[in-house]
XYZ file of C-alpha atoms in Angstrom:
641
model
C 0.000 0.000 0.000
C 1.174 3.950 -1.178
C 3.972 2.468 -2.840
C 3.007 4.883 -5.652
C 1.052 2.661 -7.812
C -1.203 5.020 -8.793
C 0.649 7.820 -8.705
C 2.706 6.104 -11.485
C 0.261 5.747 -13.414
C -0.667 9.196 -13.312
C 2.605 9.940 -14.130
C 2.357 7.961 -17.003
C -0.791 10.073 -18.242
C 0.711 13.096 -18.501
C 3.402 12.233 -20.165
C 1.441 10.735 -22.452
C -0.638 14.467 -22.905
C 2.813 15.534 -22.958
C 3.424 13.975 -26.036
C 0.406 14.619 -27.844
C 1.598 18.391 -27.388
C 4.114 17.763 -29.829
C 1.736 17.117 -32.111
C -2.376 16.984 -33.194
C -4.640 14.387 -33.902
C -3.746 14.061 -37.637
C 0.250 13.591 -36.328
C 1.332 17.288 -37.357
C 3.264 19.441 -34.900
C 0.380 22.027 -34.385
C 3.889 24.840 -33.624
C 1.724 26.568 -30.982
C 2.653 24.292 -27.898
C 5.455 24.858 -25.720
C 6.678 21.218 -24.991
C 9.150 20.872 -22.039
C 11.781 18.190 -23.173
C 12.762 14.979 -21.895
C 8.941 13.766 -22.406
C 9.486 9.684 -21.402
C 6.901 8.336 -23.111
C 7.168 7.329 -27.202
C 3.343 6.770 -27.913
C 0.720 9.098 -28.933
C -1.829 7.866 -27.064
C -5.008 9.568 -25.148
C -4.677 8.320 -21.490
C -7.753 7.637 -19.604
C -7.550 6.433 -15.894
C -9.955 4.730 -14.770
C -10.211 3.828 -10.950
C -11.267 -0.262 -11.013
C -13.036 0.416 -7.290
C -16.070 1.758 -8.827
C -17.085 -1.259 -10.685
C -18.823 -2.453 -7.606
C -22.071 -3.275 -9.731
C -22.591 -6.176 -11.716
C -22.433 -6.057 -15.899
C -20.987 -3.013 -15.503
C -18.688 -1.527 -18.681
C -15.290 -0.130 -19.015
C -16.228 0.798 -22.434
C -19.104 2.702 -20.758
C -16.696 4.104 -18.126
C -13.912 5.603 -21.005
C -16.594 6.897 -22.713
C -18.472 8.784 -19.363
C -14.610 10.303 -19.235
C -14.120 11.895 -22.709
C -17.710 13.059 -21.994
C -16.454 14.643 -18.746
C -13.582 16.246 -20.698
C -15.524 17.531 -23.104
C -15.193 15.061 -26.111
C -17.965 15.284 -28.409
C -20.136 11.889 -28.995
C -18.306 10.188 -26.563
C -19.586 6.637 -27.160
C -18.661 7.007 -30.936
C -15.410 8.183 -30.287
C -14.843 5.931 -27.812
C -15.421 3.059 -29.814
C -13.125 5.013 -33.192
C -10.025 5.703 -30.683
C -10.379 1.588 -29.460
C -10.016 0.469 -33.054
C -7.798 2.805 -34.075
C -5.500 1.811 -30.870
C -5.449 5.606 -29.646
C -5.742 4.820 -26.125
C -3.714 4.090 -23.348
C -5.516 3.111 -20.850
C -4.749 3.307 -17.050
C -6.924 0.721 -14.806
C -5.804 1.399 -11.302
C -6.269 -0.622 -8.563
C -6.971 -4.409 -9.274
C -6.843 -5.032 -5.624
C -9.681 -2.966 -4.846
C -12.117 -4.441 -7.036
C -15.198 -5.955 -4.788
C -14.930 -9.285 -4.744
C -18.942 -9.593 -5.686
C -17.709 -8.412 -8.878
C -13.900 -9.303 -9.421
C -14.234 -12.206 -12.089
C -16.620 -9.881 -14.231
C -14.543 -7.224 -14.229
C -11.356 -8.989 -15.076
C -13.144 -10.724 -17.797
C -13.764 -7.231 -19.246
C -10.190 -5.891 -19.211
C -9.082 -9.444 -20.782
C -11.862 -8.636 -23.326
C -10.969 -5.585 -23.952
C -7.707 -6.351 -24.751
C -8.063 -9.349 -26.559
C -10.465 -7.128 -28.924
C -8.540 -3.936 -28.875
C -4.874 -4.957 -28.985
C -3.572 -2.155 -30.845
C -4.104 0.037 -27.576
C -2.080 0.092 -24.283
C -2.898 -0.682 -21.378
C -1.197 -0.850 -17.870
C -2.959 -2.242 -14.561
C -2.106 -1.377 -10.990
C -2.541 -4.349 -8.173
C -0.926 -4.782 -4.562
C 1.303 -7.977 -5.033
C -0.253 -9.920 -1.864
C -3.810 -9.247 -3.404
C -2.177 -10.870 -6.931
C -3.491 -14.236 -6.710
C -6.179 -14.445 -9.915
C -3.556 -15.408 -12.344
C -2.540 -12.289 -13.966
C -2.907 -11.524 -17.824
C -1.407 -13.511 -20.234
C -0.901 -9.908 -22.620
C 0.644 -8.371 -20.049
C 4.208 -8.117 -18.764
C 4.264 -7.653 -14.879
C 6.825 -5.417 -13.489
C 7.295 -4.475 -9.678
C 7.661 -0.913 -7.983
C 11.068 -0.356 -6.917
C 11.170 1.399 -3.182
C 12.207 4.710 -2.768
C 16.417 4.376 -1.829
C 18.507 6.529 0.357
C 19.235 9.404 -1.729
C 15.238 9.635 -3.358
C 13.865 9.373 0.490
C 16.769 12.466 1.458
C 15.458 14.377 -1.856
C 11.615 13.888 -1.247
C 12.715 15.217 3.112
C 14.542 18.094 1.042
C 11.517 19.195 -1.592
C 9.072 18.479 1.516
C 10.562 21.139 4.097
C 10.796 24.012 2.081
C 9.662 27.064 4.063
C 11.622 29.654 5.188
C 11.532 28.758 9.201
C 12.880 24.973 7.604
C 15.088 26.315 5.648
C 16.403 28.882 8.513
C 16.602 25.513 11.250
C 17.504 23.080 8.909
C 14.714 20.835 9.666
C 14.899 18.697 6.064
C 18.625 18.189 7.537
C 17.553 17.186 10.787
C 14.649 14.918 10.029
C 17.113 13.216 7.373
C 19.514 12.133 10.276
C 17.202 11.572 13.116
C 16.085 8.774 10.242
C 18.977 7.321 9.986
C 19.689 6.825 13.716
C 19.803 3.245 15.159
C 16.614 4.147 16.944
C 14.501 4.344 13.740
C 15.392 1.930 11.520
C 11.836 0.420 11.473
C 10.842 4.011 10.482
C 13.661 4.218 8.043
C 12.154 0.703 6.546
C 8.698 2.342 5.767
C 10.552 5.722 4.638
C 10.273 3.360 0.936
C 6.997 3.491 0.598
C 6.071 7.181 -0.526
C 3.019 7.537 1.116
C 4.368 6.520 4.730
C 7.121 9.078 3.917
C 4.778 11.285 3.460
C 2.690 10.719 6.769
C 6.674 10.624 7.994
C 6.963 14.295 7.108
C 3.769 15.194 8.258
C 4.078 13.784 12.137
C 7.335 15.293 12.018
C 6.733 18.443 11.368
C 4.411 18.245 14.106
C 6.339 16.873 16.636
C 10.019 17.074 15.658
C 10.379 13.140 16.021
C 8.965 9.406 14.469
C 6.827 6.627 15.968
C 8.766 3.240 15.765
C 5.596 1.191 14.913
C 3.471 1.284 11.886
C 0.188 1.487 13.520
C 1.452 4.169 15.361
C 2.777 6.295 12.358
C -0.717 5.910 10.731
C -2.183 6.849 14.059
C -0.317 9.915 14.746
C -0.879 11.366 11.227
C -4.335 10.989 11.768
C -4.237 12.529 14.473
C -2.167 15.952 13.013
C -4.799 15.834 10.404
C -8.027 15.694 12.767
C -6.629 18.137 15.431
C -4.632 20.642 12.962
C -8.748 20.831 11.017
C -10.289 21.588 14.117
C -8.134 24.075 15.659
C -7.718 25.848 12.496
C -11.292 25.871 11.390
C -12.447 26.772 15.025
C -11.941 30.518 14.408
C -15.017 30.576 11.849
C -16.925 29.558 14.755
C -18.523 26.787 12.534
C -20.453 24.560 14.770
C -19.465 21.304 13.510
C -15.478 22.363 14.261
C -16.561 23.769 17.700
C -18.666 20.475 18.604
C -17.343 17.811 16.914
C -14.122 16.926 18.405
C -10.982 14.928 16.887
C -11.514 12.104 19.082
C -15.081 11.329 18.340
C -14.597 12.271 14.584
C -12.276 9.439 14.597
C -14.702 6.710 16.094
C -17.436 7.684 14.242
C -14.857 6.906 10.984
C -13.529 4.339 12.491
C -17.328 2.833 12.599
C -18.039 3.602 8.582
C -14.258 2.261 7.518
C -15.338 -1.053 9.538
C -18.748 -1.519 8.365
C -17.593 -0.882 4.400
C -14.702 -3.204 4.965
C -16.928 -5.801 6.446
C -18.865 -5.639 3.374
C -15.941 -5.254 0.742
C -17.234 -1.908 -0.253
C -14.147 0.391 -0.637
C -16.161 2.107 -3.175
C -19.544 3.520 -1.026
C -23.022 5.378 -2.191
C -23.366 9.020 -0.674
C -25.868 7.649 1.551
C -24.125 5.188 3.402
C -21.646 7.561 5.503
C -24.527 10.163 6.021
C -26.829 7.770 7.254
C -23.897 6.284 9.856
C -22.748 9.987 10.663
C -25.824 10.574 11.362
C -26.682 7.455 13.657
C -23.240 8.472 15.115
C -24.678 11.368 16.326
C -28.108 10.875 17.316
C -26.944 7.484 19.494
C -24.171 8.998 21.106
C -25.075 11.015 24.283
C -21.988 13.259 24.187
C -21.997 13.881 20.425
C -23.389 17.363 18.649
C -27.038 15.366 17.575
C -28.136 19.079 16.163
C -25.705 18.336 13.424
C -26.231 17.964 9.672
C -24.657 14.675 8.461
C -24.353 15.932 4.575
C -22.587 18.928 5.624
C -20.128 17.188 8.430
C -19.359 14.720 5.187
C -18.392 17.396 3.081
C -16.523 19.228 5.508
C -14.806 16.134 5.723
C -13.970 15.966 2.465
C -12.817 19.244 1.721
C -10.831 20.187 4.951
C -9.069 16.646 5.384
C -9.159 14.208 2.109
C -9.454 11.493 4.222
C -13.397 10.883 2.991
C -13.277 11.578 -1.193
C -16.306 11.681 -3.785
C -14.987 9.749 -6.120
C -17.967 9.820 -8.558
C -21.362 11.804 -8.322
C -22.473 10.396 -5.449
C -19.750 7.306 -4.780
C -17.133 7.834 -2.021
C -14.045 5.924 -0.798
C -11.399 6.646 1.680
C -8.586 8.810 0.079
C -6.432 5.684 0.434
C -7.170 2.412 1.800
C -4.321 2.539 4.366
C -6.504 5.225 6.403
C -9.636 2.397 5.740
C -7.493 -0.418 6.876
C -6.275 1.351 9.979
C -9.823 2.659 10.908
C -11.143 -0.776 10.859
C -8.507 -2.256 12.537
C -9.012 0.118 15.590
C -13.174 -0.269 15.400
C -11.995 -3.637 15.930
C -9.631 -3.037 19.313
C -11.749 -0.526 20.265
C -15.105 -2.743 20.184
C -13.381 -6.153 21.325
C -13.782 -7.983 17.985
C -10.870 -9.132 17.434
C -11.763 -13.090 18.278
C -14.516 -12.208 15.478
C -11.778 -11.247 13.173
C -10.165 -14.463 13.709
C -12.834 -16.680 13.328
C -13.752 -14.624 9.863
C -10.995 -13.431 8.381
C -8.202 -14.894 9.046
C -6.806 -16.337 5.854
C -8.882 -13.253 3.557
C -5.369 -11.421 2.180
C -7.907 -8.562 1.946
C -7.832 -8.146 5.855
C -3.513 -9.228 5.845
C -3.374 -5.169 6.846
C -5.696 -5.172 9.218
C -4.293 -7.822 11.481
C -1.049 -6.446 11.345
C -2.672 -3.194 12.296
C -4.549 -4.701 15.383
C -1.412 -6.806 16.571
C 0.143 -2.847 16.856
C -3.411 -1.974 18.437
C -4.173 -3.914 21.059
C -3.703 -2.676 24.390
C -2.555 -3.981 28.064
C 0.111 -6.611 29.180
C -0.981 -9.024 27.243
C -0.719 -7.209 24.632
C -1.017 -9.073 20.751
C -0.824 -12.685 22.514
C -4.310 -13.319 22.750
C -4.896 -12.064 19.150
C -1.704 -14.878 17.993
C -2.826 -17.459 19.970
C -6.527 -17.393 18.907
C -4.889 -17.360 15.193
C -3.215 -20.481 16.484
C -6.106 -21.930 16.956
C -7.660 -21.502 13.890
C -4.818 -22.503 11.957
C -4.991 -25.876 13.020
C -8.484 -26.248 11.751
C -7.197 -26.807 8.809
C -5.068 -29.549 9.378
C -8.662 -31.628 9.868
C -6.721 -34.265 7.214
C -5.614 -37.906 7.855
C -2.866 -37.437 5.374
C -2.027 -33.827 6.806
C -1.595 -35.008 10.100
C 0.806 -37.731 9.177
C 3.033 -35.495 6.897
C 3.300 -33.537 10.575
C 3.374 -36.588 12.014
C 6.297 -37.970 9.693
C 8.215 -34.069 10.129
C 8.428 -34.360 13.185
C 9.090 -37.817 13.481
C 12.051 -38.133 10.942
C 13.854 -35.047 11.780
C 14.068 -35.669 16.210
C 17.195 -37.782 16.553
C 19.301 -35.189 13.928
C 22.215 -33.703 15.141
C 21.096 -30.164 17.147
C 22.704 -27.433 14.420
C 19.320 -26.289 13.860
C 16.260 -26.067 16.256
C 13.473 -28.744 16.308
C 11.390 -25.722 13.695
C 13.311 -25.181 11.452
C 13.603 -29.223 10.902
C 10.463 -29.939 10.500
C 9.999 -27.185 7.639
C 12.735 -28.389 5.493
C 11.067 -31.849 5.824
C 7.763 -30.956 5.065
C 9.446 -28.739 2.042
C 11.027 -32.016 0.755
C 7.958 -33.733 1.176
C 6.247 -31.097 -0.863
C 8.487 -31.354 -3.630
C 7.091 -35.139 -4.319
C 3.976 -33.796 -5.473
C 5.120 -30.954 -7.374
C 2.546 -31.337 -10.273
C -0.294 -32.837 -8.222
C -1.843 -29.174 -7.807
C -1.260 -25.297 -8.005
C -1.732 -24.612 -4.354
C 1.587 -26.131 -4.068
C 3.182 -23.184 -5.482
C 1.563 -20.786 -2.816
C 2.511 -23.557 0.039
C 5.848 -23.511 -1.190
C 6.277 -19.899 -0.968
C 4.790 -19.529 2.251
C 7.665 -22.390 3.551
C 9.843 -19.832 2.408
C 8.946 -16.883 3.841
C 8.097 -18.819 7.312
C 11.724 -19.879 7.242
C 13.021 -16.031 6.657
C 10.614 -14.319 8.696
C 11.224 -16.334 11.610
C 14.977 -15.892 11.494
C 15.276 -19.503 11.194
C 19.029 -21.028 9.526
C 17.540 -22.458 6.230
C 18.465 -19.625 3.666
C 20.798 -22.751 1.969
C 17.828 -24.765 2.064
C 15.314 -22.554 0.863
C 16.153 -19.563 -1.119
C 15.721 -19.321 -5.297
C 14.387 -20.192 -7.748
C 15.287 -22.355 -11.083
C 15.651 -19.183 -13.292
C 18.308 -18.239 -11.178
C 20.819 -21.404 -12.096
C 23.428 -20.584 -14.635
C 25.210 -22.973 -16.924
C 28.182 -22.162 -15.477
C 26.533 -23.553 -11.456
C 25.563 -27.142 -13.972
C 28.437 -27.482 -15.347
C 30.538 -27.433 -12.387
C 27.766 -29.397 -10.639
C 28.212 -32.068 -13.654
C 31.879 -31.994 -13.854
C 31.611 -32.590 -10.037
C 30.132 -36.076 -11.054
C 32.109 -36.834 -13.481
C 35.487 -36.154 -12.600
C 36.243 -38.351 -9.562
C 39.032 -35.612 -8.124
C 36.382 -33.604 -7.218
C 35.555 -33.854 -3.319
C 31.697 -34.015 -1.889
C 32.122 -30.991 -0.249
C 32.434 -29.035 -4.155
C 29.118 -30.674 -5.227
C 27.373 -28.684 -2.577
C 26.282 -25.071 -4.308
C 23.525 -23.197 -2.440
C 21.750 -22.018 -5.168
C 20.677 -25.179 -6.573
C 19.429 -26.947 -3.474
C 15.647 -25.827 -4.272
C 15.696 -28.034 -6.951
C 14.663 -31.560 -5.803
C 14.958 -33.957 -8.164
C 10.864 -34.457 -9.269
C 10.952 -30.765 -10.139
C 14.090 -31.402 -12.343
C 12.718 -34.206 -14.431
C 9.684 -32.478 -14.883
C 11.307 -29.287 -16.405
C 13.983 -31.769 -18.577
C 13.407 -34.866 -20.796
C 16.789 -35.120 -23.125
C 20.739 -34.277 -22.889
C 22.544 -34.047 -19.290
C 18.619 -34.347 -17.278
C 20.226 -37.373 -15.162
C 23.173 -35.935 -14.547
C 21.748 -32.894 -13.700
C 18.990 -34.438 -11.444
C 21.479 -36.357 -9.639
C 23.809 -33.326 -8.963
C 21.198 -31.151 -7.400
C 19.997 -34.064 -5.193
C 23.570 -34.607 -3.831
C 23.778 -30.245 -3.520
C 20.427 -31.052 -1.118
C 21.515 -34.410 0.525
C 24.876 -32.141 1.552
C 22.886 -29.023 3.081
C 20.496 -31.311 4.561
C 23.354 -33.287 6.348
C 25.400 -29.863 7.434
C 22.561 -28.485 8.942
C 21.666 -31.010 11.000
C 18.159 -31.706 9.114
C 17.685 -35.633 9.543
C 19.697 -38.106 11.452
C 23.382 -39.408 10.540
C 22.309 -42.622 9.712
C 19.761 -41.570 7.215
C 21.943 -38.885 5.410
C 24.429 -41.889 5.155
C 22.296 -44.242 3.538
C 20.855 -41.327 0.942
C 24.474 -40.877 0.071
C 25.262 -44.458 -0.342
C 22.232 -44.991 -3.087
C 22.836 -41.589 -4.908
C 26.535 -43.117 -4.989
C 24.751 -46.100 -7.161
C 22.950 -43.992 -9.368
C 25.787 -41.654 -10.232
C 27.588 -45.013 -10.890
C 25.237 -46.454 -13.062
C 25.156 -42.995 -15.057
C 28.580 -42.943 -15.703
C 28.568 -46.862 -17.107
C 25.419 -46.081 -19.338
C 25.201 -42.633 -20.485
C 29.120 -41.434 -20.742
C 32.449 -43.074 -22.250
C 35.817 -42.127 -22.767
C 37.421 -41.434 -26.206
C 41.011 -40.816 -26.900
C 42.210 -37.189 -28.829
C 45.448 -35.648 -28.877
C 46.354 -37.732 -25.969
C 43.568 -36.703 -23.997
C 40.550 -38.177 -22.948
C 37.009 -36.487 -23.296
C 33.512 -37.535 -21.841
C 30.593 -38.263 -24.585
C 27.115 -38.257 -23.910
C 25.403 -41.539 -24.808
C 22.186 -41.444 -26.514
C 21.709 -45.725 -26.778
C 20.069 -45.620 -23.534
C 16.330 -46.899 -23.210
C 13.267 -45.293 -21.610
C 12.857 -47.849 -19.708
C 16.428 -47.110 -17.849
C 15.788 -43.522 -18.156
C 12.605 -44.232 -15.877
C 14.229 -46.831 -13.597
C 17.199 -44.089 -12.497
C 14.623 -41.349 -12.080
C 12.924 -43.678 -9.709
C 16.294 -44.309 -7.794
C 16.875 -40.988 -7.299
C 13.311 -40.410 -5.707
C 13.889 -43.439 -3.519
C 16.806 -42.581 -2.276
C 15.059 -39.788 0.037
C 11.554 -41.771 0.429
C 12.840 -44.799 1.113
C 15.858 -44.238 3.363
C 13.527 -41.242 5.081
C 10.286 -43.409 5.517
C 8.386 -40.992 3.725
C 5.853 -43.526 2.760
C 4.210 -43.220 -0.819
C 0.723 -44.004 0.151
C 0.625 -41.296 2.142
C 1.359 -39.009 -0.962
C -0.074 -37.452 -3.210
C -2.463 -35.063 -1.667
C -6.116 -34.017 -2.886
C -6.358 -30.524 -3.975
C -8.122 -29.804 -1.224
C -5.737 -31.063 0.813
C -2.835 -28.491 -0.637
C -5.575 -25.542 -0.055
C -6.104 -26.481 3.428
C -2.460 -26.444 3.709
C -1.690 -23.945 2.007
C -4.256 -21.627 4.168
C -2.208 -23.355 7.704
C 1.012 -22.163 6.232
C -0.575 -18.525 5.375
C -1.770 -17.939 9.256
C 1.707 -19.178 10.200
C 3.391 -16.597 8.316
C 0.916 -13.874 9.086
C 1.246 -15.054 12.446
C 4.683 -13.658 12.245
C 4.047 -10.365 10.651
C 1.924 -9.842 13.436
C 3.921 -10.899 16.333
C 6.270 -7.815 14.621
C 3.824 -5.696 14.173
C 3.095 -5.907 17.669
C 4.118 -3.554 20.846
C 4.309 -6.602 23.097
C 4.643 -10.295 22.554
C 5.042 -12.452 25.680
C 8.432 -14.350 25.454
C 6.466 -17.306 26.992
C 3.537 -17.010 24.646
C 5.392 -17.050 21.341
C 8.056 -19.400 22.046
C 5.155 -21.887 22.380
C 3.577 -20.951 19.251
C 6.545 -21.977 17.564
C 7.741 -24.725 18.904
C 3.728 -26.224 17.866
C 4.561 -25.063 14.281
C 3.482 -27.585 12.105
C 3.330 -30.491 14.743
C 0.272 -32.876 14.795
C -2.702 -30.528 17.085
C -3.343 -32.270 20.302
C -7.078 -33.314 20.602
């Protein structure tokens, strides 16, 4: 969120109208512009941005939508023209914010971008989506590309532009707030100094109070709280009733109650109606609110004096961003004990991932978030309502308790149930997801299995293979070379699913020695085990070198030949070999794989909480040592009845 998403694209728009400055519609330099140079974009193309949160009703049209926006601009016959500039590809069109499309509505509307595209190819399009909320497959036209954070010297520059006044400029404030940022003290402030927006709520608390606040909810709280109070002092001279009655604090649970109810719903995108009719309940059922009050005008005064509330349409309004929504829920929520509610609900929605990391900050008292984790606990292992499930956990656990003690009894039973994973590699998508999550679980909780699991297999160079191959092949080399890092993602079912000809058994074998030796220097399984995978991959990489390589003499020196003579039959038979070296020799039985797909989901959805359970935990102002270690040391372990 405020990464700049749609900012970009805005940026992209005028550039575009930039461009079409040079020239008119008939591609003649019209000689009575003054272009600036160093325009960035090439194509002359009419942009038209279109906000995707306002197709919250069903059937509805982005055809309809360009053409209600060259009406609004003053285009003549805008539904003719409309449909001219589409087949005459003179559009670029800017659909911004995927993420915040209701979800009533989310397959309809992507089917009408893909249809529009598909139909009108010879325009240009670009979409805007938060990456988390990126899970419906993407476009296959498109090209996705990532915003790059702001670094160092663009967060100094943005301080620098920001404090430009003369009392700045006279006490050097952009210098001060630049190193106060850089101090050991704020280097979780520093982190979300990469995001524009929270650099910009960064600059605004400052300037208010001369410092930062260390925690996200509390930097989202605080500028909220420089807007509210900085609108009612300053409008309190007009001696406007609403800014003499209506104070900040109750102006922010009264929002807090409309960004909770819309987010319940999955309306980011709200009817005029809605927030008058709960400003106005606000103040009728609340004894020590202004009741006298109009709720129309208190709306609009909203809108014009703070931006947090925004018409976005006649009639339609939205939260200026959906940070300020997400952070008002999340404190209806603390504020209204609903957070068990949340749980039970919400949980593994990525729509609400914002909102729990928001109430972990939140929540008040000793206990602080530990409550909130451990009922998250619980509902993780809901999912794990599988026989198979339960003895993969089972089997983790069981397989990986006698190892040697270089890594803790967690991060063991992750790499296991990784390997396991990679058995079933093409039995369903959700793998991909659980996969992921393993990953991130691993990272987040600062857990020693970077070697274990890091890349991916665009990230192996032929230079890593052939080392890895020559490794095999030339009996000088030690085991300790065939062990490269990057590789060790790779079991060997992935590899013989992405290779059918040339060096595929070498290759396969290599990367399942790179694992066997990480496994064994961390500590994953037992000796004994280890041992015995060694002593069968040995085999196979000795039956490879009888069957698929020989020697030939030239110049006096010997070189290694692939052989193609070898059958499918043997192909098959060393592929199996190399599987059973880890099933077999790890008791990773084979009736208890493959899953069902539902089985990966509910997975999938364990290993989510687990991860989010960590965001949260530090997200949170206090954590009880006691409280967490237990959560993890019950990370993916069979539930107790």
């Amino acid at each position: 969120p405020g990464v700049g998403k749609s900012t970009f694209l805005r940026k992209v728009g005028l550039e575009a109208l930039r461009t079409l400055g040079r020239r008119d519609f008939a591609g003649k330099d019209p000689g009575n512009l003054l272009v600036p140079q160093g325009i960035f974009y090439q194509h002359p193309c009419i942009p038209v941005m279109l906000e995707l949160r306002q197709f919250d009703k069903p059937n509805g049209s982005i055809k309809a939508v360009i053409a209600a926006e060259l009406e609004t601009c003053g285009f003549p016959h805008p539904e003719e023209l409309t449909e001219l500039f589409l087949k005459n590809g003179k559009l670029l069109v800017l659909l911004d914010g995927l993420d915040e499309v209701p979800a009533s509505t989310l397959d309809h509307t992507l089917k009408e971008i893909r249809s529009l595209v598909d139909r009108y190819s010879d325009n240009r399009y670009i979409a805007s989506c938060r990456v988390a909320a990126y899970t419906f497959g993407g476009f296959t036209r498109f090209k996705d590309v990532a915003m790059a954070a702001f670094e160092d010297e663009q967060i100094e520059q943005f301080i620098q532009n920001w404090f430009q006044k003369e009392r700045d400029a006279e006490t050097n404030t952009a210098d001060r707030c630049w190193e106060l940022l850089n101090s050991p003290d704020y280097q979780a402030a520093k982190e979300l100094a990469q995001t524009p927006l929270l650099l910009t709520l960064l600059c605004v608390v400052y300037d208010e109070f001369q410092d930062f606040p260390k925690k996200r909810h509390a930097l989202y709280g605080e500028a909220l709280d420089v807007l509210l109070r900085k609108w009612a002092s300053e409008k309190r001279i007009q001696r406007n009733p609403i800014y003499q009655e209506l104070s900040a604090e109750l102006e922010l649970d009264m929002l807090a109650e409309i960004a909770y109810t819309s987010f319940v719903d999955d309306q980011l995108f709200f009817s005029k109606e809605r927030p008058i009719n709960q400003i106005r309940e606000f103040l009728v059922d609340n004894l020590n609110a202004p009741s006298h009050l109009d709720a129309e005008t208190v709306l609009k005064e909203i809108e014009i004096q703070q931006g947090i509330l925004v018409e976005r349409a006649r009639g339609a309004y939205s939260f200026s961003h959906l940070t300020f929504q997400e952070y008002l829920t999340a404190k209806c929520i603390v504020d209204n004990n609903k957070v068990d509610q949340l749980v039970r609900d919400h949980v593994t929605d990525q729509h609400w991932r914002e909102v729990f990391m928001l109430v972990a900050g939140l929540v008040p008292g000793k206990r602080g978030a530990d409550d909130l984790l451990l009922a998250m606990e619980q509902q993780a292992r809901t999912y794990l309502d599988s026989y198979k499930l339960k003895n993969l956990l089972a089997w983790a656990t069981l397989t990986t308790e006698n190892s040697p003690r270089v890594a803790n009894a967690t991060v063991k039973r992750f790499a296991a149930i990784f390997l396991a994973f990679d058995y079933t590699c093409a039995r369903a998508r959700a793998l991909d997801r659980a996969r992921a999550l393993i990953r991130t679980l691993v990272r987040d909780l600062d857990l020693d299995l970077d070697l274990i699991i890091d890349v991916d297999l665009g990230r192996i160079t032929d230079a890593d293979l052939d080392r890895i191959i020559d490794s095999i092949v030339d009996p000088t080399f030690t085991r300790g070379q065939r062990c490269f890092p990057i590789l060790v993602t790779l079991s060997p079912t992935v590899f013989i699913a992405h290779y059918s000809q040339g060096h595929t058994r070498i290759r396969t074998l290599a990367l399942a020695l790179a694992r066997a030796n990480l496994y064994q220097a961390i500590g994953i399984f037992p000796v004994s085990s280890t041992a015995k995978i060694f002593a069968d991959l040995n085999n196979v990489e000795n039956q490879i070198r009888q069957n698929y390589f020989h020697y030939y003499s030239k110049y006096n020196k010997y070189e290694l030949r692939y052989s193609q003579d070898i059958s499918q039959e043997k192909h098959k038979e060393l592929q199996l070999e190399i599987v059973e070296a880890f099933e077999k020799n790890l008791n990773l039985k084979a009736d208890s794989l493959p899953f069902s797909v539902r089985e990966f989901k509910q997975m999938a959805n364990y290993l989510y909480i687990l991860e989010l359970m960590v965001r949260c935990k530090e997200a949170a102002v206090r954590v009880s040592p006691h409280v967490w270690a237990g959560i993890e040391s019950r990370m993916v372990t069979v539930p107790t009845e």
